[in-house]
mmCIF file of C-alpha atoms in Angstrom:
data_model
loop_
_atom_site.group_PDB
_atom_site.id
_atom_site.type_symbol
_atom_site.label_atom_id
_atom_site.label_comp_id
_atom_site.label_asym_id
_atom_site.label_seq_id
_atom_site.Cartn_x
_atom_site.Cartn_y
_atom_site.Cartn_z
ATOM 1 C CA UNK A 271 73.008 98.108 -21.753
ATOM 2 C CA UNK A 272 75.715 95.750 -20.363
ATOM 3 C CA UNK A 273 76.067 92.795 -18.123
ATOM 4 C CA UNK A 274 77.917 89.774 -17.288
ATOM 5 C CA UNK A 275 76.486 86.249 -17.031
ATOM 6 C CA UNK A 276 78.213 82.462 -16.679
ATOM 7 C CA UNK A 277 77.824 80.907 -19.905
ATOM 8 C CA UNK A 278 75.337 78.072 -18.011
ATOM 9 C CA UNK A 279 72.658 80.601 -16.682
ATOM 10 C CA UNK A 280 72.652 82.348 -19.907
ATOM 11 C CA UNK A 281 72.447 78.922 -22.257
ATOM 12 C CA UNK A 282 69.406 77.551 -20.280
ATOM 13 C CA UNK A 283 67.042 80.136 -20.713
ATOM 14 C CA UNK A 284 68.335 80.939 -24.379
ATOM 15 C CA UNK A 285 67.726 77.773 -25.570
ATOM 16 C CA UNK A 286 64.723 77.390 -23.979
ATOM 17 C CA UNK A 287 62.990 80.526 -25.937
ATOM 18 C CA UNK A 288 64.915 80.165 -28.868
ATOM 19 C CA UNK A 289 62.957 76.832 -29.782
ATOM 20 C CA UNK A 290 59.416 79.544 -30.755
ATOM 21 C CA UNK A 291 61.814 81.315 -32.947
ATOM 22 C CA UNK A 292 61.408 81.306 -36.384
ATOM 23 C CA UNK A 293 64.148 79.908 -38.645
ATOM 24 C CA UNK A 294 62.043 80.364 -42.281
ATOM 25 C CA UNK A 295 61.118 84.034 -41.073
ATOM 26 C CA UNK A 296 59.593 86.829 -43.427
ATOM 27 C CA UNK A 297 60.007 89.663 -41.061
ATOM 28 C CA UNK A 298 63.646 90.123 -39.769
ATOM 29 C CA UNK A 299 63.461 90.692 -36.685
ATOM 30 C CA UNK A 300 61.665 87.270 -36.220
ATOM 31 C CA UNK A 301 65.255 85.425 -36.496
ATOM 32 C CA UNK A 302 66.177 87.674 -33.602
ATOM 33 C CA UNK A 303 65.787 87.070 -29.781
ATOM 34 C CA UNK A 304 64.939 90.167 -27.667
ATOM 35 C CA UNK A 305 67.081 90.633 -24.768
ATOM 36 C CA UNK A 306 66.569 93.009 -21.964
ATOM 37 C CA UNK A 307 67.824 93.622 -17.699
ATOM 38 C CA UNK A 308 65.737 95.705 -15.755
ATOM 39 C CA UNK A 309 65.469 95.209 -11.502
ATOM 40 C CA UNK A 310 68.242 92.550 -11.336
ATOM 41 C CA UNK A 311 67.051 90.154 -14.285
ATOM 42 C CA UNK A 312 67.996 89.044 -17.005
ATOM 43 C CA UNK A 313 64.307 88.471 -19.385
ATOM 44 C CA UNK A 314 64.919 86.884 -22.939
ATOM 45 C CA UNK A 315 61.875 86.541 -25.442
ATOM 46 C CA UNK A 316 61.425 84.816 -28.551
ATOM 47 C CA UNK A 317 58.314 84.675 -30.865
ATOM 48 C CA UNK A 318 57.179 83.469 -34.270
ATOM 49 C CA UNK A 319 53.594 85.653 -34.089
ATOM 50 C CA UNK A 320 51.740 82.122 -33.149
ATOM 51 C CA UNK A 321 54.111 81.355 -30.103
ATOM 52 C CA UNK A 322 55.929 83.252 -27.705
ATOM 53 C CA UNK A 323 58.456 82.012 -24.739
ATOM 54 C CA UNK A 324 59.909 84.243 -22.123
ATOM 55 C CA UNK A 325 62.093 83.378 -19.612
ATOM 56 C CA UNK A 326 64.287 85.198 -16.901
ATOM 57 C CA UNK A 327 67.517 84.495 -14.835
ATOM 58 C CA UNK A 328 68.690 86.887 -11.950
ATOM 59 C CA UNK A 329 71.566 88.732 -12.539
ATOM 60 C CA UNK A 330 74.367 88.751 -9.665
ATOM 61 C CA UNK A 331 76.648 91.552 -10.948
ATOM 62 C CA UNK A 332 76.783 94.549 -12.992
ATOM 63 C CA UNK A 333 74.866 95.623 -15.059
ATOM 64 C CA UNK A 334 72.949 98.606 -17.045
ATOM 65 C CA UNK A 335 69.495 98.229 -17.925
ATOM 66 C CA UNK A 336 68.396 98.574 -21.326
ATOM 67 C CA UNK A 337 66.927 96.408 -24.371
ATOM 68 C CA UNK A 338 68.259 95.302 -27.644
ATOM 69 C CA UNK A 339 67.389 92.036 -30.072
ATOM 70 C CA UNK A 340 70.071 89.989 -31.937
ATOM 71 C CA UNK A 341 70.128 87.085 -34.139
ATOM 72 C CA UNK A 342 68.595 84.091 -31.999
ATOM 73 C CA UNK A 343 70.658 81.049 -33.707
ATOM 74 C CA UNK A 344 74.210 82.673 -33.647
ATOM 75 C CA UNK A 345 74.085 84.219 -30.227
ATOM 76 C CA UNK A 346 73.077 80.406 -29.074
ATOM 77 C CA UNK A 347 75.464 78.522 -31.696
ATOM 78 C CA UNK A 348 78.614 80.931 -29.725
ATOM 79 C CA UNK A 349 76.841 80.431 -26.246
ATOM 80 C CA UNK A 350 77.087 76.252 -27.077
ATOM 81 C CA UNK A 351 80.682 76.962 -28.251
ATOM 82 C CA UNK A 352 82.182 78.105 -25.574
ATOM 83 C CA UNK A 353 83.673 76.384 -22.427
ATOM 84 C CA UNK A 354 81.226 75.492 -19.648
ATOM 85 C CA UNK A 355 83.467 77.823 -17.187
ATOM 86 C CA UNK A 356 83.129 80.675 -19.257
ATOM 87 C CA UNK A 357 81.862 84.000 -18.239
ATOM 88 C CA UNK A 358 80.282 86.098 -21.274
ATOM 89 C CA UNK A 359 80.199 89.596 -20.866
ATOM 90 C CA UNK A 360 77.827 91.318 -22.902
ATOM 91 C CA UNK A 361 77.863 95.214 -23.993
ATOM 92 C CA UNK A 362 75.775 96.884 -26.557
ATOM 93 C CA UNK A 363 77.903 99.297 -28.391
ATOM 94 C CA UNK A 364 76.110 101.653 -31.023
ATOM 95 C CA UNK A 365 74.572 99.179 -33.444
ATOM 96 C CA UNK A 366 75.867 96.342 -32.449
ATOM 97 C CA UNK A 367 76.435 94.311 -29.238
ATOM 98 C CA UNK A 368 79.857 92.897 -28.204
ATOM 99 C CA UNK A 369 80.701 89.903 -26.660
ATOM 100 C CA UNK A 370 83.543 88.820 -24.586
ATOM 101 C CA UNK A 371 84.881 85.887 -22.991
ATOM 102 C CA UNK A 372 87.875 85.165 -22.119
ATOM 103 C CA UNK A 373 90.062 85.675 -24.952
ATOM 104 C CA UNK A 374 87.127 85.304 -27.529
ATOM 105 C CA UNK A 375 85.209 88.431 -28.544
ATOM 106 C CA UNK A 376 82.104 88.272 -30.694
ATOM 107 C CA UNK A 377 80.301 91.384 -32.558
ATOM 108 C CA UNK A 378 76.624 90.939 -33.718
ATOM 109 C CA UNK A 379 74.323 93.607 -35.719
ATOM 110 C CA UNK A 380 71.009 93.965 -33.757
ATOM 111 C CA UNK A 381 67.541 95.805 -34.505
ATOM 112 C CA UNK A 382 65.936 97.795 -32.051
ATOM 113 C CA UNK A 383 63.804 96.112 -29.692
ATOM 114 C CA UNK A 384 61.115 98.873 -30.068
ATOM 115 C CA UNK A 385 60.171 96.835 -33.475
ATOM 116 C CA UNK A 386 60.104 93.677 -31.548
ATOM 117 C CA UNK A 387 56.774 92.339 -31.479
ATOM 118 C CA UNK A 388 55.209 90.806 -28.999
ATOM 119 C CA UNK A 389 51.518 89.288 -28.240
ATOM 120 C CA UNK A 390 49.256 91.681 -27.265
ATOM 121 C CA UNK A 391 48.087 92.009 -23.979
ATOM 122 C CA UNK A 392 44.659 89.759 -22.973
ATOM 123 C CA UNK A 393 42.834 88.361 -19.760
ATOM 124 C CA UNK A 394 42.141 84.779 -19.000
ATOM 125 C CA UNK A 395 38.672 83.937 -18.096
ATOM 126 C CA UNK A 396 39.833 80.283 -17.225
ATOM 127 C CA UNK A 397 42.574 79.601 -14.843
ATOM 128 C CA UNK A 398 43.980 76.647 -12.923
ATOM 129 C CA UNK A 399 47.293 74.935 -11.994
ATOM 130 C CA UNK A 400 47.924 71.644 -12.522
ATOM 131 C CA UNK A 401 51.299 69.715 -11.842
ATOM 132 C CA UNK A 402 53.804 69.394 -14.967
ATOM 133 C CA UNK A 403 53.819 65.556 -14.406
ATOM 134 C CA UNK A 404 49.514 65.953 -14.803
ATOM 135 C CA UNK A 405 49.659 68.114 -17.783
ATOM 136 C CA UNK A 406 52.494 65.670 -19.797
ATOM 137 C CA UNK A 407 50.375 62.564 -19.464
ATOM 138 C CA UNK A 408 47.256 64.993 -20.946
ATOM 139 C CA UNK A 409 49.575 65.814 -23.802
ATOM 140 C CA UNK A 410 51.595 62.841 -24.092
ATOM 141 C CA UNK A 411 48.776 60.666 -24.326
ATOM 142 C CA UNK A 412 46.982 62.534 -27.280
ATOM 143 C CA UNK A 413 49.053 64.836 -29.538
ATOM 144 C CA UNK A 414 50.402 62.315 -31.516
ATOM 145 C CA UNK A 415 47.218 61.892 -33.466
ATOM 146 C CA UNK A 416 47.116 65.292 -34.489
ATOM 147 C CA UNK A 417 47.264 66.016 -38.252
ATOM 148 C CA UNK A 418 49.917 67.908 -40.087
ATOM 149 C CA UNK A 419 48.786 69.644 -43.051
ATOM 150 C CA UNK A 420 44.773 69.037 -43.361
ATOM 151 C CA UNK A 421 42.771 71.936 -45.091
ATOM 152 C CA UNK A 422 40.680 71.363 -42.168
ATOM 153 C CA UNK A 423 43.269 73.145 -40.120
ATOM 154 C CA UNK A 424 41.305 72.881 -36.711
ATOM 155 C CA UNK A 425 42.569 69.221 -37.023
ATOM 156 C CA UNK A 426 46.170 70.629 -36.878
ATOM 157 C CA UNK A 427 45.935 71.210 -33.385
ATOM 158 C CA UNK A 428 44.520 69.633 -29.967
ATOM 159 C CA UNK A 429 41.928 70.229 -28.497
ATOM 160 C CA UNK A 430 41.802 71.381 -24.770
ATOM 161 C CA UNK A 431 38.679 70.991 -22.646
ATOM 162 C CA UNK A 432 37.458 71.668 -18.736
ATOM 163 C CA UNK A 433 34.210 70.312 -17.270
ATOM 164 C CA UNK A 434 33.219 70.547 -13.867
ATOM 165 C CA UNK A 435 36.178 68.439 -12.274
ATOM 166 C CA UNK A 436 37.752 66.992 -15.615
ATOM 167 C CA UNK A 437 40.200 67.910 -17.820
ATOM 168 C CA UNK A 438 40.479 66.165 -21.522
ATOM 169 C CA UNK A 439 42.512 66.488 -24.417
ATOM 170 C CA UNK A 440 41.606 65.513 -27.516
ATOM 171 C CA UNK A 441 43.627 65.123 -31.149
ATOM 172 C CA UNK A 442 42.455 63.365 -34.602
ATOM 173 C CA UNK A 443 43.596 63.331 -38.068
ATOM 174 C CA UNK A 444 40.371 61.921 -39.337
ATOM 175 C CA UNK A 445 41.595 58.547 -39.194
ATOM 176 C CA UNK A 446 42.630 57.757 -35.315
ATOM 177 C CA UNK A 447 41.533 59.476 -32.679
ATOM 178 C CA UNK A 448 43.274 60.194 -29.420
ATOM 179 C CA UNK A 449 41.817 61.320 -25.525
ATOM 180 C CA UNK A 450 42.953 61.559 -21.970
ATOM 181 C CA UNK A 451 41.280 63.162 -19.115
ATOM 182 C CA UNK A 452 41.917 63.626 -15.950
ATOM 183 C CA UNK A 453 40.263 64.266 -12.725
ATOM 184 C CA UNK A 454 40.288 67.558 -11.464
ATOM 185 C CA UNK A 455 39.634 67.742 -7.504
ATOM 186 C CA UNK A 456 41.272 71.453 -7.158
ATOM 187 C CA UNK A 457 38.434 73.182 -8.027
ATOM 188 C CA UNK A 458 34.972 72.935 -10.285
ATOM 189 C CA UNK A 459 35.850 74.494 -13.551
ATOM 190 C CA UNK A 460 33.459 75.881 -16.491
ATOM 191 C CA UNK A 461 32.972 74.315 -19.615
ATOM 192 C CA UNK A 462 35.321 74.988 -22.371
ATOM 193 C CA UNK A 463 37.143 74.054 -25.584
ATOM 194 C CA UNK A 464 39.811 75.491 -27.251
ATOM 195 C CA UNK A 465 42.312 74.512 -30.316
ATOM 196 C CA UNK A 466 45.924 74.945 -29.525
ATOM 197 C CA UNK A 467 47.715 74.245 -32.774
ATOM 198 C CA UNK A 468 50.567 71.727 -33.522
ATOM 199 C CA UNK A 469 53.500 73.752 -32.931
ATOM 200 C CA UNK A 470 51.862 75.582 -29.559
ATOM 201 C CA UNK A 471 51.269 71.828 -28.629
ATOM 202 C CA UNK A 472 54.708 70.362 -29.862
ATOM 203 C CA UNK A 473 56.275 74.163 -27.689
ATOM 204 C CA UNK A 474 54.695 72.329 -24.341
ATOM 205 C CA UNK A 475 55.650 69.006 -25.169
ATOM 206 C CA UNK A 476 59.721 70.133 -25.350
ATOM 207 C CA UNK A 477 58.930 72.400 -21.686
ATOM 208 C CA UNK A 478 57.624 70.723 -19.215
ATOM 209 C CA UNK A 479 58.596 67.773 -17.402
ATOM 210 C CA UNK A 480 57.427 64.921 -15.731
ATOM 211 C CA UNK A 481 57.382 66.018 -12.085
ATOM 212 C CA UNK A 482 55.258 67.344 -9.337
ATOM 213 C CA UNK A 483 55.952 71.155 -9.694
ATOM 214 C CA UNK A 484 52.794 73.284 -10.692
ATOM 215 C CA UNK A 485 52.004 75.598 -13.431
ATOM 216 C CA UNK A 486 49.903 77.479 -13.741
ATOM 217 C CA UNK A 487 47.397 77.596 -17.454
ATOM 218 C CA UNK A 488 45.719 80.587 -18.542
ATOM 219 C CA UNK A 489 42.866 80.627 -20.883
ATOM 220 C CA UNK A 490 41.495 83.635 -22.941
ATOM 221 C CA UNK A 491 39.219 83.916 -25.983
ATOM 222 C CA UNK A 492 42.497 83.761 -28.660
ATOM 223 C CA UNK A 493 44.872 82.816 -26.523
ATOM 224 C CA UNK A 494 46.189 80.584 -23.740
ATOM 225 C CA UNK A 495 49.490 81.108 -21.119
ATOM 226 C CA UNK A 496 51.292 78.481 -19.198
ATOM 227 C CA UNK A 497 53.593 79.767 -16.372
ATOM 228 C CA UNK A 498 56.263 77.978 -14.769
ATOM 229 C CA UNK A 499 59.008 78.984 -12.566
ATOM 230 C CA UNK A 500 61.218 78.365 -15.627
ATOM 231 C CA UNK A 501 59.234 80.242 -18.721
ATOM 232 C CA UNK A 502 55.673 82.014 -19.137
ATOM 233 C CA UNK A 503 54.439 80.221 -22.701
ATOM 234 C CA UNK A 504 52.040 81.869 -24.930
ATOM 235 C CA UNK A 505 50.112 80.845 -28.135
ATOM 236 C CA UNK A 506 47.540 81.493 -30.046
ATOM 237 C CA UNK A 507 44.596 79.078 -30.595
ATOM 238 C CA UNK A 508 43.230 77.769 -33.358
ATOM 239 C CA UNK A 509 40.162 79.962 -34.768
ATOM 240 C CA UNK A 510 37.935 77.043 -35.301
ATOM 241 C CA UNK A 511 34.970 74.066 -33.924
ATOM 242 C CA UNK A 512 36.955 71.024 -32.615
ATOM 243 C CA UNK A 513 34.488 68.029 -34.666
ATOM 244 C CA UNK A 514 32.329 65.905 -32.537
ATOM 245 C CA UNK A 515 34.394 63.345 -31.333
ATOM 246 C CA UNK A 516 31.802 61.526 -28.855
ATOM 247 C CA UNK A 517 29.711 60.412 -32.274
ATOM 248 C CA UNK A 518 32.742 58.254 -33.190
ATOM 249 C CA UNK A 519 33.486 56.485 -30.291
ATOM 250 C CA UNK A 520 32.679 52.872 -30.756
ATOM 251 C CA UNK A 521 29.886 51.632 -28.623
ATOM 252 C CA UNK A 522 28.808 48.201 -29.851
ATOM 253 C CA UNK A 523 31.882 46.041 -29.339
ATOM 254 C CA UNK A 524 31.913 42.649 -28.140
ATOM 255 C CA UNK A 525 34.961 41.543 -29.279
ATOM 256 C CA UNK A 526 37.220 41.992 -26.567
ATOM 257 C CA UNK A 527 41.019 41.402 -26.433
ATOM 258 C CA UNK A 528 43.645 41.340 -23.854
ATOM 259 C CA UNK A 529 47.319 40.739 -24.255
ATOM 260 C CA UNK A 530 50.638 42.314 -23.037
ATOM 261 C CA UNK A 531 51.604 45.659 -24.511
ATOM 262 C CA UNK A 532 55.251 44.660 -25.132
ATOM 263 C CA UNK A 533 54.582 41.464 -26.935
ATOM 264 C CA UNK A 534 51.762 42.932 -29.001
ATOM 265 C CA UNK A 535 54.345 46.262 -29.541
ATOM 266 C CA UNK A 536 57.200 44.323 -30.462
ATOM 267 C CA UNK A 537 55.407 41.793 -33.397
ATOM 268 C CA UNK A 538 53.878 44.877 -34.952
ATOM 269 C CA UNK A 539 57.191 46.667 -35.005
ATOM 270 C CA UNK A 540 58.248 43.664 -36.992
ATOM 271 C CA UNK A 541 55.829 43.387 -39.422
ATOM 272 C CA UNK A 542 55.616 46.570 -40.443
ATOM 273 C CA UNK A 543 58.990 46.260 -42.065
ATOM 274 C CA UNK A 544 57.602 44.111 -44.656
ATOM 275 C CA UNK A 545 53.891 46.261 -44.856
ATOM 276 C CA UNK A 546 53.727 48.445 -48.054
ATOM 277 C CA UNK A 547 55.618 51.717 -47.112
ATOM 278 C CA UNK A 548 52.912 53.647 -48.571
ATOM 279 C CA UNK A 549 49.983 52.243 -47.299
ATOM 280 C CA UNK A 550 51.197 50.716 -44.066
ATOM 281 C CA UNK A 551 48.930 48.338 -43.562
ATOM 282 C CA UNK A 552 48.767 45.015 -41.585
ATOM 283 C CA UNK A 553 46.452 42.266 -41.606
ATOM 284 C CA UNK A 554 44.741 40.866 -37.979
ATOM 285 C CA UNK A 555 43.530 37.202 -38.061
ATOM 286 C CA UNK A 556 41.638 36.640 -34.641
ATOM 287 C CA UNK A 557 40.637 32.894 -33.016
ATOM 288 C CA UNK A 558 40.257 31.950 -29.607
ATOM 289 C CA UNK A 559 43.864 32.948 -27.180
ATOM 290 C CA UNK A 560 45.634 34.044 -30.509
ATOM 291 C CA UNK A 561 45.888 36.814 -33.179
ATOM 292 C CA UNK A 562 48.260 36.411 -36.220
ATOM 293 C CA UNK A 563 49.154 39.255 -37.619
ATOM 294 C CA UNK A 564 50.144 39.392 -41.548
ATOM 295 C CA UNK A 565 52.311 42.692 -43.619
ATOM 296 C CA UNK A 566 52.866 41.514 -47.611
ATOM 297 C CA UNK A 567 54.136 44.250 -49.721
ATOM 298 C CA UNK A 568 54.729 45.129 -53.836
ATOM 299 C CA UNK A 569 57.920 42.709 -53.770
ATOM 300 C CA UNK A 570 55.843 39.857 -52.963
ATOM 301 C CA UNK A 571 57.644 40.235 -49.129
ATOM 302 C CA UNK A 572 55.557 38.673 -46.441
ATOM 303 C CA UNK A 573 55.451 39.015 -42.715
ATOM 304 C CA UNK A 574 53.604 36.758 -40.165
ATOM 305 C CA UNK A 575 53.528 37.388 -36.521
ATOM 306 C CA UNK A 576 51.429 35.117 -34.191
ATOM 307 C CA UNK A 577 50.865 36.731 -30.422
ATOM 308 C CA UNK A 578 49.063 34.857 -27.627
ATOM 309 C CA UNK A 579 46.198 37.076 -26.724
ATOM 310 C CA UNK A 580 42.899 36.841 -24.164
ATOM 311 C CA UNK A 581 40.061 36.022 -26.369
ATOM 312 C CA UNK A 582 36.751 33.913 -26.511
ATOM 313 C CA UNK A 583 34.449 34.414 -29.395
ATOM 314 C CA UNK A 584 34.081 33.965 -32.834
ATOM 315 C CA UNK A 585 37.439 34.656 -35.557
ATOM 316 C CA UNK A 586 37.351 37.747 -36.990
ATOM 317 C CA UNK A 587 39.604 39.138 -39.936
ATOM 318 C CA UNK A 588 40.668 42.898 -40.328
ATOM 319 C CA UNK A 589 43.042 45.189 -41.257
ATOM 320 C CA UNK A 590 45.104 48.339 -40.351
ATOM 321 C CA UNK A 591 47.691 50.964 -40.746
ATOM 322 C CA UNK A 592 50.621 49.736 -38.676
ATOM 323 C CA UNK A 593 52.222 52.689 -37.721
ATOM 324 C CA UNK A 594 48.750 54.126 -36.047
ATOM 325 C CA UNK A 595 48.940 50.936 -33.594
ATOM 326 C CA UNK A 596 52.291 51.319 -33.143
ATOM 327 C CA UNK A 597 51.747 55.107 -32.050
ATOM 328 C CA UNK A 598 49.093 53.886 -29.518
ATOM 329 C CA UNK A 599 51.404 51.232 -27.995
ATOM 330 C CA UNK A 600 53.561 53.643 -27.589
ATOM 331 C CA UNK A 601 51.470 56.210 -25.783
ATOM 332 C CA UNK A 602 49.753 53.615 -23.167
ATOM 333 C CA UNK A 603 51.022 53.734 -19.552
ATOM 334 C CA UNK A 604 50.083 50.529 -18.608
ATOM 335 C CA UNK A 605 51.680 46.747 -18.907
ATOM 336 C CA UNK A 606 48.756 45.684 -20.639
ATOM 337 C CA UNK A 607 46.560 46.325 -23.663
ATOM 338 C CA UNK A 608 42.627 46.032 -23.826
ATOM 339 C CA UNK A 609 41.507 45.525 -27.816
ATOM 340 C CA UNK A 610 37.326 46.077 -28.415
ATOM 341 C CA UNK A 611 36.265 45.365 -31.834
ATOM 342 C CA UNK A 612 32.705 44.856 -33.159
ATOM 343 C CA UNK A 613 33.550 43.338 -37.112
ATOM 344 C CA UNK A 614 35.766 43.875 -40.074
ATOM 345 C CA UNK A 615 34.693 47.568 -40.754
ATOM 346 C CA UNK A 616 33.936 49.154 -37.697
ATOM 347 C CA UNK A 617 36.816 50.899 -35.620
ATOM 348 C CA UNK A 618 39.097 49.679 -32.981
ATOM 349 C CA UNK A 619 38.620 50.656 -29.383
ATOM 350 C CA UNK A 620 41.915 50.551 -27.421
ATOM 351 C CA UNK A 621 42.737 51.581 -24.155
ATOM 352 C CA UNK A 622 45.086 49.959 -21.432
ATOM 353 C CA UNK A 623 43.474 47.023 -19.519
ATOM 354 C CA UNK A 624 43.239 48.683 -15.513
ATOM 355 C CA UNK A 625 43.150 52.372 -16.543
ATOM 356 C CA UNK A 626 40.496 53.732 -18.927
ATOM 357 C CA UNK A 627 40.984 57.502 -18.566
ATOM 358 C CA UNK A 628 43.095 57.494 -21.796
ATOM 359 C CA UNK A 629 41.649 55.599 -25.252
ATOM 360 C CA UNK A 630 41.793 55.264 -28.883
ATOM 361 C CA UNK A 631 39.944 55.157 -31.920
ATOM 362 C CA UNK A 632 41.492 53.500 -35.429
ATOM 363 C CA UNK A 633 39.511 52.860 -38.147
ATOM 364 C CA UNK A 634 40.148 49.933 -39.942
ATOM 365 C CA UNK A 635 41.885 49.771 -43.784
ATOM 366 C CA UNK A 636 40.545 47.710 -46.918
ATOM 367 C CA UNK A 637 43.754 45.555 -47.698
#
């Protein structure tokens, strides 16, 4: 097996798939990326057993077809170190594959790509395409909220669902709670949830961008596949029931608060650098046009922010992790912020002020 690429076509796609490969690997041949030219391409694959990423470049020279895998993070760690003129000429040579460019040359060990593995083979029973712009804001908006660690490991994921025409994600980490949908006027689609977990999710976040080209999402019992004109993603999904989430949306609010995103953004950002770095919590004092916002910590440090806000009703005290409105701030589109509380222990309902198709759930802290 042999060919010759320009270092640029042959960096973009390896760094692309070398992002599912595993760095803390116990099999071998994890660490390695599987390379292989048959009809005039060029198809690199890297997997960690939960995620897979392929992707393919057309090859303009020679070449002889054929299949090998080598160490993912040194054959990328040369391909960054070389000029961005280079040529690399690639040759597998008994048990090891050389590499050539200019006056550099490069030999790395390999295993045989017959040991590679690679997801089995499955078929979708849910398929649309939706635009990579469509499918960031559905991701974007949510995965944030995911958890990291919990025992209840169908929290460490997101959960994707399809409805007639909608399309919602959902994440939550017990405490906040995070979903978008989106209206789907392609087609009428069948009900269905599934669990991708955190690093499938985190995989899609780094891929796609925010534009108008399609891709095209695949959905099978264990399984779901996301093809672009760049990569065909694969993960597994989470084995698992995605909790109720409807039962904890907040329904009897009448405290309703409007203010500018930036402003509210900015004097929480503040505060929180006085709020107890364990805890994280912040104190809101509500009257009529205004909310003060107080962070005191174990050094007897104290923070007071006062932001003009839209507000009629009675004053209202209550508290919250910092970092979780922060995180929500952050993931709103819109200019402005839309705040519906009901008293001091129920959750927060937040969502942006002219578009309600993504909102959030915090529950409030004891401070």
């Amino acid at each position: 097996m042999k060919f010759s690429i320009s270092r640029e076509n042959f960096l973009q796609p390896l760094q692309l798939v070398s992002g599912a490969v595993e760095r803390r690997h116990t099999l071998p041949i994890l660490s390695n990326v599987l390379i292989k030219v048959s009809e005039n391409s060029l198809w690199l694959t890297g997997t960690d057993l939960e995620v897979e990423l392929i992707s393919n470049v057309t090859l303009t020279g020679e070449f002889v077809e054929g299949e090998i895998t080598v160490p993912a993070k040194k054959l990328l760690d040369i391909c960054k170190g070389l000029s961005d003129e280079s040529t690399i000429d690639f040759a597998v040579d008994g048990n090891k594959v050389l590499l050539k460019s200019g006056r550099s040359k490069y030999s790395l060990s390999t295993l045989a790509a017959s040991d590679y593995p690679n997801l089995e083979d499955w078929q979708g029973d849910l398929e649309f395409e939706i635009s990579q712009g469509a499918l960031k804001r559905l991701i974007d908006s949510t995965y944030f909220c995911m958890a990291q660690q919990d025992v209840r490991y169908y929290l460490n994921g997101m959960s994707l669902e399809t409805e007639d025409n909608l399309i919602r994600t959902v994440a939550t980490d017990g405490h906040r709670l995070a979903l978008c949908r989106l209206d789907y006027d392609s087609a009428t689609l069948p009900n269905r949830q599934v669990i991708i977990p955190r690093k499938g999710v985190l995989e899609i976040v780094r891929l796609i961008e925010d534009n108008d080209q399609l891709v095209k999402v695949q959905v099978g019992s264990n399984h779901i596949r996301i093809f672009s004109t760049d990569f065909i993603f694969t993960s597994k999904l989470v084995d698992g029931r995605f909790p109720d989430y409807r039962r904890v949306l907040p329904r009897d609010g009448d405290k309703k608060i409007e203010s500018s995103k930036q402003s509210l953004k900015q004097a929480f950002s503040r505060a929180s650098i006085l709020s107890n770095e364990k805890f994280r919590g912040v104190r809101l004092n509500l009257s009529e046009g205004e909310l003060k916002i107080t962070a005191n910590n174990p050094e007897q440090e104290e923070a007071e922010e006062i932001v003009d806000v839209s507000y009629v009703g009675d004053a209202l005290e209550i508290g919250f992790n910092v970092a979780y409105l922060i995180d929500v701030m952050n993931g709103l589109a819109g200019d402005d912020v839309l705040i519906t509380l009901a008293d001091s222990n129920s959750s927060a309902l937040i969502e942006d002020a002219k578009d309600d198709s993504a909102l959030y759930v915090i529950m409030p802290m004891r401070l």
